[in-house]
């Protein structure tokens, strides 16, 4: 038992004992079914990464140094030269796979496009020339603000081809968010669209882009893809239709070899507060990391698999596991433009059936929404093509994992729960589906080549129980810094535990050495001196058969320091009393974790990438005015909760 008033570590309350070893049938055909990758990597991680770089990536010039580590800066494959677009396109076409489908694209209204590797290569070469014609040169920054259409992929690869760094801004962000990011990156060109489809309607992008560009002095040209068909104003001399530029663009643009450390892209991450950080990723190490992880974590068989990641290209998951990883591996993938409930709640499953998707990668927020909608939706479709299913973005509650495993994976597909960040570039902690015995809710172990340890408040390594997740040595896809702010880079990630990268997440280790992510440490609650993770209480709530989703926060409390307040969304048609739920939590993980109050709500406040925003719920619970809500997906959710909190404080 920990000391009640001064417990430095995060409590370990949840005890999950179900285990799922890979089946013999899966192992028989898996790329890896034994531990040799782990064994080799643990002997010499640099040599291991060098092997991956040789096996998975094509280089124009070999490197002379695998890794230079001057903490907190690493460089990988120094002296090496390569072109990312060449790796994603040309090499597959040269190998005779030009007619292979790269992208089955499905628009939200139901229109489709089938795009081969040869087509993508032609398109990217032309657009590279178009960008050059607008004055874009190696080292420049280009902003991309597009819906989920193939041109987003083309634009990113064209930048990579000519050595310009892209900065993609999610199409759902406001004109102000776009302007801030353009100004921080000092981008020369903006690529946008007239509009895109969302929930059956066209959402305009060009007017937002116009608004942004009115306060971005560095933008010289705006390229506009026609998608929504909505009316737009074109500014003479500044704005160009994509199709007009492409109609006259030269067809050949040779992929120029880039140095391994050439800036590939900036991606801005807002975190929960403060000015967005431009996370920097470079060329050789990043491509090696995402190609290797995409291949082994999903057990990719590029000849037969159909892969689908439901993320948006505006997030790191879209960069690494829609664009760079899958295309570098020569995979066939599905890209879907719209929302999962248009026209009906079974849209994703109809797409799985239609394209015979075999690898499916989504987020816990989506899985919990599917739970809310009920098993009837996936049951309307033949999901027998699925082989591997993955999760990313938040801790996946054990019960959500089980639901995913049983109803989507049909008990047959390994579930890969992948932990990583915008900053890490690629997957860091995850099962290998042919090797790892999984436990529902655990991301299991660091991948071969990755070093992760849990430490206590003082930085001492712990081997059992809860603490802080740290990364112990450099990896090829790691961020190279924050654009224009080296001090913030040092302070944010490297100052709390000297010599270690601190990810900002809590984690615990169980008796078998499995890693369990416990959420952001900023969200950890302190109840009578016990440090309790939001994840464990939420998982206890979600383990009740009536509950689909839960968020808990610690609100100021005169007697216990903080009290646990829970916000709960029920599964479709289910009901349960507040008291029954409180007792359920006490039974699952202990009386100390029993919420003081539970509010039922049809929705929780989330970021636009689907992560629960507990900070806002804390404001609501403590009766404060809401702070910054601009990164919220749907602000009305909190207003409603706030109204009810005020009402409940009154009585
Ligand atoms: C890929 C991505 C990063 C943060 C990270 C965690 C959380 C992501 C998992 C997870 C538990 C996971 N990049 N997170 N994956 N927590 N289990 N499998 O999401 O930069 O947008 O967010 O997301 O808190 O630090 S991100």
PDB file of C-alpha atoms in Angstrom, residues 269-274 276-277 607 613 631:
ATOM      1  CA  UNK A 269       0.554  20.231 -32.893  1.00  0.00           C
ATOM      2  CA  UNK A 270      -1.443  22.371 -30.513  1.00  0.00           C
ATOM      3  CA  UNK A 271      -1.205  20.151 -27.466  1.00  0.00           C
ATOM      4  CA  UNK A 272      -3.902  21.247 -25.068  1.00  0.00           C
ATOM      5  CA  UNK A 273      -2.659  24.794 -24.496  1.00  0.00           C
ATOM      6  CA  UNK A 274      -0.336  27.377 -25.920  1.00  0.00           C
ATOM      7  CA  UNK A 276       1.113  25.451 -31.799  1.00  0.00           C
ATOM      8  CA  UNK A 277       4.532  23.839 -32.184  1.00  0.00           C
ATOM      9  CA  UNK A 607     -10.342  17.713 -30.251  1.00  0.00           C
ATOM     10  CA  UNK A 613     -10.522  17.238 -23.886  1.00  0.00           C
ATOM     11  CA  UNK A 631      -9.577  23.413 -31.031  1.00  0.00           C
TER      12      UNK A 631
END
